Coordinates of C-alpha atoms in Angstrom, one line a residue:
Chain A
X260 CA 91.1 37.4 42.6
X261 CA 88.4 36.0 44.8
X262 CA 87.4 38.3 47.7
X263 CA 86.0 35.5 49.9
X264 CA 89.2 33.4 49.7
X265 CA 91.3 36.5 50.2
X266 CA 89.2 37.4 53.3
X267 CA 89.8 33.9 54.8
X268 CA 93.5 34.1 54.2
X269 CA 93.7 37.5 55.8
X270 CA 91.7 36.3 58.9
X271 CA 93.9 33.2 59.0
X272 CA 97.0 35.4 58.9
X273 CA 95.7 37.2 62.0
X274 CA 95.0 33.9 63.7
X275 CA 98.5 32.6 63.0
X276 CA 100.1 35.9 64.1
X277 CA 98.3 35.6 67.4
X278 CA 100.0 32.2 68.0
X279 CA 103.4 33.7 68.5
X280 CA 102.5 35.8 71.6
X281 CA 100.6 32.6 72.6
X282 CA 103.9 30.7 72.3
X283 CA 105.6 33.4 74.4
X284 CA 103.1 32.7 77.2
X285 CA 103.3 28.9 76.7
X286 CA 107.1 29.0 77.0
X287 CA 107.2 31.8 79.5
X288 CA 105.3 29.8 82.0
X289 CA 107.6 26.8 81.6
X290 CA 110.9 28.6 82.5
X291 CA 112.0 29.7 85.9
X292 CA 110.8 33.2 86.9
X293 CA 114.3 34.8 86.4
X294 CA 114.1 34.0 82.7
X295 CA 110.4 34.6 81.7
X296 CA 110.8 38.0 80.0
X297 CA 113.9 36.8 78.1
X298 CA 112.1 33.9 76.5
X299 CA 109.0 36.1 75.7
X300 CA 111.4 38.6 74.2
X301 CA 112.7 35.9 71.8
X302 CA 109.1 35.5 70.4
X303 CA 108.7 39.3 70.2
X304 CA 112.0 39.7 68.4
X305 CA 110.9 37.0 65.9
X306 CA 107.7 39.0 65.2
X307 CA 109.6 42.1 64.3
X308 CA 112.8 40.7 62.6
X309 CA 111.2 37.9 60.5
X310 CA 108.5 40.4 59.3
X311 CA 111.2 42.7 58.0
X312 CA 113.4 39.9 56.5
X313 CA 110.4 38.1 55.0
X314 CA 109.3 41.2 53.1
X315 CA 112.8 42.2 52.1
X316 CA 114.2 38.9 50.9
X317 CA 113.0 35.6 52.4
X318 CA 109.4 35.7 51.0
X319 CA 110.9 36.1 47.5
X320 CA 113.3 33.2 48.0
X321 CA 110.4 31.1 49.2
X322 CA 107.6 32.1 46.7
X323 CA 109.4 33.9 43.8
X324 CA 109.7 32.2 40.5
X325 CA 112.0 29.2 40.7
X326 CA 115.7 29.9 40.0
X327 CA 116.2 26.4 38.8
X328 CA 115.8 22.8 40.0
X329 CA 113.1 23.8 42.5
X330 CA 115.8 24.8 45.0
X331 CA 115.2 28.5 45.6
X332 CA 112.9 31.3 44.5
X333 CA 114.3 34.3 42.7
X334 CA 114.5 38.0 43.6
X335 CA 111.2 39.0 41.8
X336 CA 109.4 39.7 45.1
X337 CA 112.3 41.4 46.9
X338 CA 111.0 44.3 49.0
X339 CA 107.6 43.7 47.3
X340 CA 108.5 46.5 44.9
X341 CA 106.3 44.8 42.4
X342 CA 103.2 42.9 43.5
X343 CA 102.6 40.0 41.2
X344 CA 99.1 39.0 40.0
X345 CA 99.7 35.5 41.3
X346 CA 102.5 33.4 43.0
X347 CA 104.6 31.1 40.9
X348 CA 102.9 27.8 40.2
X349 CA 99.8 28.5 42.3
X350 CA 97.3 27.3 39.7
X351 CA 93.7 27.3 40.9
X352 CA 94.5 29.6 43.9
X353 CA 92.3 32.6 43.8
X354 CA 93.3 34.4 47.0
X355 CA 95.3 37.6 46.7
X356 CA 99.0 36.9 46.4
X357 CA 99.8 39.7 48.8
X358 CA 97.4 38.1 51.4
X359 CA 99.2 34.7 50.8
X360 CA 102.6 36.3 51.4
X361 CA 101.3 37.9 54.6
X362 CA 99.9 34.6 55.7
X363 CA 103.1 32.8 55.0
X364 CA 105.1 35.5 56.8
X365 CA 103.3 34.5 60.0
X366 CA 104.5 30.9 59.5
X367 CA 108.1 32.1 59.2
X368 CA 107.7 34.1 62.4
X369 CA 106.4 31.3 64.6
X370 CA 108.9 28.8 63.3
X371 CA 111.8 31.1 64.2
X372 CA 110.2 31.7 67.6
X373 CA 109.8 28.0 68.3
X374 CA 113.6 27.6 68.4
X375 CA 113.7 29.7 71.7
X376 CA 112.1 26.7 73.5
X377 CA 115.3 24.8 73.2
X378 CA 117.7 27.6 73.9
X379 CA 115.8 28.9 77.0
X380 CA 117.6 30.3 80.0
X381 CA 121.1 30.6 78.5
X382 CA 121.2 32.1 75.0
X383 CA 122.5 35.6 74.6
X384 CA 119.7 37.9 73.3
X385 CA 121.8 39.5 70.5
X386 CA 123.0 36.0 69.4
X387 CA 119.5 34.8 69.3
X388 CA 118.6 37.7 67.1
X389 CA 121.5 37.0 64.7
X390 CA 120.7 33.3 64.7
X391 CA 117.0 33.6 63.7
X392 CA 117.9 36.3 61.1
X393 CA 120.4 34.2 59.3
X394 CA 118.3 31.1 59.8
X395 CA 115.2 32.6 58.3
X396 CA 117.2 33.4 55.1
X397 CA 119.3 30.3 54.8
X398 CA 117.1 27.6 56.3
X399 CA 113.5 28.6 56.4
X400 CA 113.2 30.3 53.0
X401 CA 114.7 27.4 51.0
X402 CA 112.7 24.8 52.8
X403 CA 109.5 26.8 52.4
X404 CA 110.3 27.0 48.7
X405 CA 110.9 23.2 48.4
X406 CA 107.6 22.3 50.0
X407 CA 105.2 25.2 50.0
X408 CA 105.9 26.6 46.5
X409 CA 104.4 24.3 43.8
X410 CA 107.6 24.9 41.9
X411 CA 109.7 23.6 44.7
X412 CA 111.4 20.2 44.2
X413 CA 109.7 18.3 47.0
X414 CA 106.3 19.6 46.2
X415 CA 106.9 18.8 42.5
X416 CA 107.8 15.2 43.4
X417 CA 104.4 14.8 45.0
X418 CA 105.3 15.3 48.7
X419 CA 102.2 16.3 50.6
X420 CA 102.5 18.7 53.5
X421 CA 99.3 20.7 54.1
X422 CA 100.4 23.3 56.5
X423 CA 104.0 22.7 57.4
X424 CA 104.8 19.3 59.0
X425 CA 108.2 19.7 57.4
X426 CA 108.7 23.5 57.0
X427 CA 107.4 24.4 60.5
X428 CA 107.5 21.4 62.7
X429 CA 110.4 19.1 61.6
X430 CA 112.3 22.3 60.7
X431 CA 111.9 23.9 64.1
X432 CA 112.5 20.6 65.9
X433 CA 115.8 19.6 64.2
X434 CA 117.1 23.2 63.9
X435 CA 116.6 23.5 67.7
X436 CA 118.5 20.2 68.2
X437 CA 121.4 21.6 66.3
X438 CA 121.5 24.9 68.3
X439 CA 121.2 23.1 71.6
X440 CA 124.1 20.8 70.7
X441 CA 126.3 23.8 70.1
X442 CA 125.0 25.7 73.1
X443 CA 125.2 23.0 75.7
X444 CA 122.9 22.3 78.6
X445 CA 121.7 24.8 81.2
X446 CA 123.9 25.0 84.3
X447 CA 122.8 22.4 86.8
X448 CA 120.8 20.4 84.3
X449 CA 119.5 17.7 84.8
X450 CA 120.6 17.5 88.5
X451 CA 118.7 20.6 89.6
X452 CA 115.0 21.0 89.5
X453 CA 113.9 23.4 86.8
X454 CA 110.2 23.3 87.3
X455 CA 107.9 25.6 85.4
X456 CA 107.4 28.8 87.3
X457 CA 103.7 29.4 86.2
X458 CA 101.8 26.6 84.6
X459 CA 98.6 28.8 84.4
X460 CA 100.6 31.1 82.1
X461 CA 101.4 28.1 79.9
X462 CA 97.8 27.1 79.8
X463 CA 96.7 30.5 78.6
X464 CA 99.4 30.2 75.9
X465 CA 98.1 26.8 74.9
X466 CA 94.6 28.3 74.6
X467 CA 95.9 30.9 72.2
X468 CA 97.9 28.4 70.2
X469 CA 94.9 26.1 69.9
X470 CA 92.7 28.9 68.8
X471 CA 95.3 30.2 66.3
X472 CA 96.0 26.7 64.9
X473 CA 92.5 26.5 63.5
X474 CA 93.6 29.3 61.1
X475 CA 97.1 27.9 60.7
X476 CA 95.7 24.7 59.2
X477 CA 92.4 26.0 58.0
X478 CA 93.9 28.9 56.1
X479 CA 96.3 26.6 54.3
X480 CA 93.4 25.6 52.1
X481 CA 93.8 29.1 50.7
X482 CA 90.2 29.0 49.9
X483 CA 86.8 28.8 51.6
X484 CA 85.8 25.2 50.7
X485 CA 85.4 21.7 52.1
X486 CA 89.1 21.2 52.4
X487 CA 89.3 24.2 54.7
X488 CA 86.5 22.8 56.8
X489 CA 88.2 19.4 57.0
X490 CA 91.4 21.1 58.0
X491 CA 89.8 23.0 60.9
X492 CA 87.7 20.0 62.0
X493 CA 90.7 17.7 61.9
X494 CA 92.8 20.2 63.9
X495 CA 90.2 20.2 66.7
X496 CA 90.1 16.4 66.7
X497 CA 93.8 15.9 66.8
X498 CA 94.3 18.4 69.6
X499 CA 91.8 16.5 71.7
X500 CA 93.2 13.1 70.9
X501 CA 96.7 14.3 71.5
X502 CA 95.8 15.7 74.9
X503 CA 94.2 12.3 75.8
X504 CA 97.2 10.3 74.5
X505 CA 99.7 12.3 76.5
X506 CA 97.7 12.1 79.7
X507 CA 97.3 8.3 79.3
X508 CA 101.0 8.0 79.0
X509 CA 101.7 10.1 82.1
X510 CA 99.0 8.4 84.2
X511 CA 100.2 4.9 83.4
X512 CA 104.0 5.5 83.6
X513 CA 104.3 8.2 86.3
X514 CA 100.9 8.0 88.1
X515 CA 100.1 11.7 87.6
X516 CA 98.2 13.3 84.8
X517 CA 99.8 16.8 84.7
X518 CA 98.2 20.0 83.4
X519 CA 101.4 20.8 81.5
X520 CA 101.1 17.4 80.0
X521 CA 97.6 18.1 78.9
X522 CA 98.8 21.3 77.2
X523 CA 101.8 19.5 75.6
X524 CA 99.6 16.7 74.3
X525 CA 97.2 19.1 72.6
X526 CA 100.2 20.8 70.9
X527 CA 101.6 17.4 69.9
X528 CA 98.3 16.4 68.3
X529 CA 98.1 19.7 66.4
X530 CA 101.7 19.4 65.3
X531 CA 101.1 15.9 63.8
X532 CA 97.8 16.9 62.1
X533 CA 99.5 20.0 60.5
X534 CA 100.8 18.2 57.4
X535 CA 97.6 16.0 57.2
X536 CA 94.8 18.5 58.0
X537 CA 93.3 19.0 54.6
X538 CA 94.1 15.5 53.3
X539 CA 92.7 13.0 55.8
X540 CA 89.2 12.0 57.0
X541 CA 88.1 12.9 60.6
X542 CA 88.6 9.4 62.0
X543 CA 92.3 9.5 60.9
X544 CA 92.8 12.8 62.7
X545 CA 91.8 11.1 65.9
X546 CA 94.3 8.3 65.4
X547 CA 97.0 10.6 64.3
X548 CA 96.5 12.9 67.3
X549 CA 96.4 10.0 69.7
X550 CA 99.6 8.4 68.4
X551 CA 101.3 11.8 68.4
X552 CA 100.3 12.4 72.0
X553 CA 101.7 9.1 73.1
X554 CA 104.9 9.3 71.0
X555 CA 105.7 12.9 72.0
X556 CA 105.1 12.2 75.7
X557 CA 107.7 9.3 75.4
X558 CA 110.0 11.5 73.3
X559 CA 110.4 14.3 75.8
X560 CA 111.4 11.8 78.4
X561 CA 114.2 10.4 76.2
X562 CA 116.2 13.6 76.2
X563 CA 117.4 12.7 79.7
X564 CA 118.8 9.4 78.3
X565 CA 120.6 11.3 75.6
X566 CA 121.7 14.1 77.9
X567 CA 120.4 16.8 75.5
X568 CA 118.9 19.8 77.2
X569 CA 116.2 20.7 74.7
X570 CA 114.7 22.7 77.5
X571 CA 111.1 23.1 76.5
X572 CA 111.0 20.1 74.2
X573 CA 110.9 21.6 70.7
X574 CA 112.5 18.4 69.2
X575 CA 110.3 16.1 71.4
X576 CA 107.1 17.8 70.4
X577 CA 107.6 19.5 67.1
X578 CA 110.3 17.4 65.6
X579 CA 108.8 14.0 66.6
X580 CA 105.2 15.2 66.1
X581 CA 106.0 16.4 62.6
X582 CA 107.7 13.1 61.7
X583 CA 104.6 11.2 63.0
X584 CA 102.3 13.3 61.0
X585 CA 104.3 13.2 57.8
X586 CA 104.6 9.4 58.0
X587 CA 101.0 8.7 58.9
X588 CA 99.8 11.0 56.0
X589 CA 101.3 8.4 53.7
X590 CA 98.7 5.9 55.1
X591 CA 95.7 8.0 55.7
X592 CA 95.6 10.5 52.8
X593 CA 92.6 10.2 50.5
X594 CA 91.4 12.1 47.5
X595 CA 87.9 11.9 48.9
X596 CA 88.8 14.7 51.3
X597 CA 91.0 16.6 48.8
X598 CA 91.1 15.7 45.1
X599 CA 94.2 17.9 44.8
X600 CA 96.0 15.5 47.2
X601 CA 96.8 11.9 46.8
X602 CA 95.6 8.4 47.9
X603 CA 97.7 6.9 50.6
X604 CA 98.2 3.2 51.5
X605 CA 94.7 2.8 53.0
X606 CA 93.0 4.4 50.0
X607 CA 94.5 2.1 47.4
X608 CA 97.4 4.4 46.5
X609 CA 100.1 1.9 47.5
X610 CA 103.4 3.0 48.9
X611 CA 104.1 5.7 46.4
X612 CA 103.0 8.6 48.7
X613 CA 104.6 7.1 51.7
X614 CA 108.0 6.9 50.0
X615 CA 107.7 10.6 49.1
X616 CA 106.8 11.4 52.7
X617 CA 109.8 9.5 54.1
X618 CA 112.0 11.4 51.6
X619 CA 110.6 14.7 52.8
X620 CA 111.2 13.7 56.4
X621 CA 114.8 12.8 55.9
X622 CA 115.5 15.8 53.7
X623 CA 113.9 18.4 55.9
X624 CA 115.4 16.9 59.1
X625 CA 118.9 16.6 57.8
X626 CA 118.9 20.0 56.0
X627 CA 117.5 21.8 59.0
X628 CA 119.9 20.1 61.4
X629 CA 123.0 20.5 59.2
X630 CA 122.5 24.0 58.0
X631 CA 121.5 25.3 61.5
X632 CA 124.5 23.5 63.1
X633 CA 126.8 25.4 60.8
X634 CA 125.1 28.7 61.5
X635 CA 125.2 28.1 65.3
X636 CA 128.9 27.1 65.2
X637 CA 129.8 30.3 63.3
X638 CA 127.9 32.5 65.7
X639 CA 129.3 30.6 68.7
X640 CA 132.9 31.1 67.5
X641 CA 132.5 34.8 66.6
X642 CA 130.1 36.6 69.0
X643 CA 129.4 33.6 71.3
X644 CA 126.0 32.0 71.7
X645 CA 125.9 31.7 75.4
X646 CA 125.8 34.2 78.3
X647 CA 128.4 34.1 81.1
X648 CA 127.9 31.8 84.0
X649 CA 127.3 34.7 86.2
X650 CA 124.6 36.2 83.9
X651 CA 123.0 32.7 83.6
X652 CA 122.8 32.5 87.4
X653 CA 121.4 36.0 87.8
X654 CA 118.8 35.1 85.1
X655 CA 118.5 36.4 81.6
X656 CA 115.7 38.9 82.5
X657 CA 118.2 41.0 84.5
X658 CA 121.3 40.2 82.7
X659 CA 120.0 40.6 79.1
X660 CA 117.1 43.1 79.5
X661 CA 117.6 44.9 82.9
X662 CA 114.1 43.9 83.9
X663 CA 112.4 41.5 86.3
X664 CA 109.0 40.0 85.5
X665 CA 107.4 40.2 88.9
X666 CA 109.3 43.1 90.5
X667 CA 110.5 45.9 88.2
X668 CA 113.6 47.0 90.2
X669 CA 112.2 48.2 93.5
X670 CA 109.6 45.7 94.7
X671 CA 108.1 48.2 97.1
X672 CA 108.2 45.6 99.9
X673 CA 110.9 47.2 101.9
X674 CA 110.1 50.8 101.4
X675 CA 107.3 53.2 102.3
Chain B
X959 CA 113.3 37.0 135.3
X960 CA 114.6 34.6 132.8
X961 CA 113.4 34.8 129.2
X962 CA 113.6 32.0 126.6
X963 CA 113.2 31.9 122.9
X964 CA 111.5 28.7 121.7
X965 CA 112.2 27.9 118.0
X966 CA 110.3 25.1 116.4
X967 CA 110.6 23.6 112.9
X968 CA 107.4 21.8 112.0
X969 CA 105.5 20.2 109.1
X970 CA 103.6 23.1 107.4
X971 CA 100.2 21.3 107.6
X972 CA 100.5 21.1 111.5
X973 CA 100.5 24.8 112.0
X974 CA 96.7 24.9 112.7
X975 CA 97.0 22.4 115.6
X976 CA 100.1 24.0 117.0
X977 CA 98.6 27.5 117.0
X978 CA 95.4 26.2 118.6
X979 CA 97.4 24.5 121.3
X980 CA 99.4 27.6 122.1
X981 CA 96.3 29.7 122.2
X982 CA 94.8 27.2 124.8
X983 CA 97.9 27.9 127.0
X984 CA 97.1 31.6 126.7
X985 CA 100.3 32.6 124.8
X986 CA 100.0 36.0 123.2
X987 CA 102.6 36.0 120.4
X988 CA 103.9 33.7 117.6
X989 CA 106.1 34.5 114.6
X990 CA 105.9 32.1 111.6
X991 CA 108.4 31.9 108.7
X992 CA 108.4 29.6 105.6
X993 CA 111.7 27.8 105.5
X994 CA 113.4 25.0 103.5
X995 CA 115.9 22.6 104.9
X996 CA 116.7 19.0 105.7
X997 CA 117.4 16.9 108.7
X998 CA 117.8 13.2 109.1
X999 CA 114.8 12.8 106.8
X1000 CA 117.1 14.1 104.0
X1001 CA 115.4 15.1 100.7
X1002 CA 113.7 12.8 98.3
X1003 CA 113.5 12.1 94.6
X1004 CA 110.7 13.5 92.5
X1005 CA 109.8 12.9 88.9
X1006 CA 108.2 15.6 86.7
X1007 CA 107.8 15.4 83.0
X1008 CA 110.4 12.7 83.0
X1009 CA 112.9 14.8 85.0
X1010 CA 114.2 13.1 88.1
X1011 CA 115.6 15.4 90.7
X1012 CA 116.5 15.5 94.3
X1013 CA 114.3 17.7 96.5
X1014 CA 117.2 18.5 98.8
X1015 CA 115.3 21.1 100.8
X1016 CA 112.0 20.2 102.2
X1017 CA 109.5 23.0 102.9
X1018 CA 108.8 23.5 106.7
X1019 CA 107.5 26.3 108.9
X1020 CA 109.7 27.9 111.5
X1021 CA 107.9 29.2 114.7
X1022 CA 109.4 31.6 117.1
X1023 CA 108.0 32.3 120.5
X1024 CA 109.4 34.2 123.5
X1025 CA 108.3 32.9 126.8
X1026 CA 108.8 33.3 130.5
X1027 CA 111.5 30.7 131.5
X1028 CA 109.1 29.1 134.0
X1029 CA 106.7 28.1 131.2
X1030 CA 109.2 26.5 128.9
X1031 CA 108.4 22.9 129.7
X1032 CA 104.7 23.4 129.4
X1033 CA 105.0 25.1 126.0
X1034 CA 107.5 22.6 124.7
X1035 CA 105.2 19.7 125.6
X1036 CA 102.3 21.5 124.0
X1037 CA 104.1 22.1 120.7
X1038 CA 105.6 18.6 120.5
X1039 CA 102.2 17.0 121.1
X1040 CA 100.4 19.1 118.5
X1041 CA 103.2 19.0 115.8
X1042 CA 103.7 15.2 116.0
X1043 CA 102.5 12.8 113.4
X1044 CA 104.9 10.0 114.4
X1045 CA 106.4 9.8 111.0
X1046 CA 109.8 10.9 109.8
X1047 CA 110.3 14.6 109.2
X1048 CA 108.2 15.9 112.1
X1049 CA 110.8 18.5 112.9
X1050 CA 112.7 19.9 115.9
X1051 CA 112.1 22.3 118.8
X1052 CA 114.9 24.1 120.6
X1053 CA 115.2 26.6 123.4
X1054 CA 117.7 29.4 123.7
X1055 CA 118.3 32.2 126.2
X1056 CA 117.6 35.8 125.3
X1057 CA 118.9 38.9 127.0
X1058 CA 115.9 41.0 126.8
X1059 CA 112.8 42.0 124.9
X1060 CA 111.3 45.4 124.2
X1061 CA 107.8 46.3 123.2
X1062 CA 108.1 48.9 120.5
X1063 CA 104.9 50.9 121.3
X1064 CA 105.5 51.3 125.0
X1065 CA 109.2 50.7 125.5
X1066 CA 108.3 48.1 128.2
X1067 CA 111.2 45.7 128.8
X1068 CA 111.7 42.1 130.0
X1069 CA 108.7 39.9 131.0
X1070 CA 106.3 42.9 130.7
X1071 CA 107.0 43.0 127.0
X1072 CA 106.1 39.4 126.3

C-alpha cells in the first residue's frame, strides 16, 4: 500500500462527499420555496441510505471478485467483514482498497441523489427512499461493476470511462427519465411558471459541486501522478468552456445570459469531461466542455417539445452531457496523457475505441432506463410514487416533513 | 364633512413620483401594498430556460389615501399626472365614500383624524 496514493483517495472521497450537500443547495434553489426542504432531504437521505447499503452489499457487488461473465461482483466484501489486500483486477493500483471503497461509496451517493432533480415537487418521501435503495442495489452496483471494476465486461472490452460518464452521468440521466415517465409531470406544468425560488442558493451549490468535482475526477487516477493532474486541470477547463457555451446559446437564442444558465453550463462541462478527464489533452477538454455547454443548453429546452417534466434537467444535463463526453473520448483519447488508456481517432487509434464507447453508451442508457422503469412501476403500483394533489399543492415541505424552509410554523409576523 | 378613500393601482417604479406629488399637496398619510393583477393590459408571455409561460398577474402597487371630500379632484389630478407614462398598464384610480375614520392614539374622529 502506498500512503501518498491512499491519502489522495481519502481526500478525494471527502471532496466527492461534499458534492452531495452542494447538489442539495443547487437543486434546492431551483424549486419553488414550498418544496426546498423536501428536495434537500432527498440528498440527505441518499447520504445515509447509500452509505449503509454500499457497505452491506452494493460495494461488494460492484468491486468484489467477478461472479462470472463480468456481470456482477460476488459477496466477498459483504459488510466489509474481511478487508481484502486489494480489489479484484486492480493491478498497479497502490491505494488502500478500503480507501477506494470509501471513495466509490461517495459516487454511489451522489448518483442516487441526482435522481431527485427529475422527481422534484411531487415524489413521496418514503417512495423516494425505497426507490434509491432498490436502485442502488439493482442498477448502480451492476453498472459500476461492468465499468469501474477491471473485471467488469465493459471495462474488459476496452471501454474507457475515467470517472463515471456512464456509471454516474448516463446512469442518473436515463434512470431519472424512467422515473419521470412513471411519475408524470408536476401539476400545472408547463403552463404555470415554476421559476427557481433562490438562484443564489443554486450558485452556492454550483461552487461546492465545482470544488468537489476536482476530487471526483482527480481522485479517479487513484494515484498521485500526472494522470491525476491532467484530470484536475481538464475538469477546470471543461467547466469554464461549458459555462461559456451555455451562455452563448442563451444569449443568441433568448437574448439573456442567465446566472442559472452559467451554473448549468459549468455542470454540463464537468459532466462531459468526467469520462475523459484522465485520458485527453487540455485543448480537448476545452472543446469537450464547449460542445457539452451548447448541447445541454439545447437539450433542456427540448423537454418542452417532448412534454417530459424532467424538472431540474437531470437527463438534459447529466444524460446528454455524459453521452457527449463518452463519444468525444473516442476521438480525443491519447496514450500521451495516460499510457494505461487508449488512442482515439485523432491519435491514430482508428475507430476501435469509438465503437467501444458507443456500445457503452447504448448499454448503460438502456440498462439504466429499463431496469429503473421496472423498479418505478413496481413502487408506483404498490406504495405509490406520487403524493396526493392536495399534498402537492401544499408543498412537499409541509406535507412530507411538517416543516417550512423560511418560516418554521409560527412566522412571528403576526404575534408579539 | 364628507370623507373619501382614494385607491390607486400604479406601476411600481412610479411610486417615487407619486409620493413626492402627494407630499407637495401637503397630504399626511399614504398606505402602499404590493399587489398582482391584470387589467386590459392582460398578462404577457415570458421565456425562462426554454419554459414559456403566461405572466397572468402583473406586479403593481396599490395606494390608499383618505382625504377630505373637497380635495378629491386635486389629489386625483396629482396622482394621475405623476403615475402616467402614457403606455399601456399605467393603472387605475378610484374614489369611494367612507363612513368615518378614527385615529387610534387620540380617538379623534372624522376629518380631525385624517
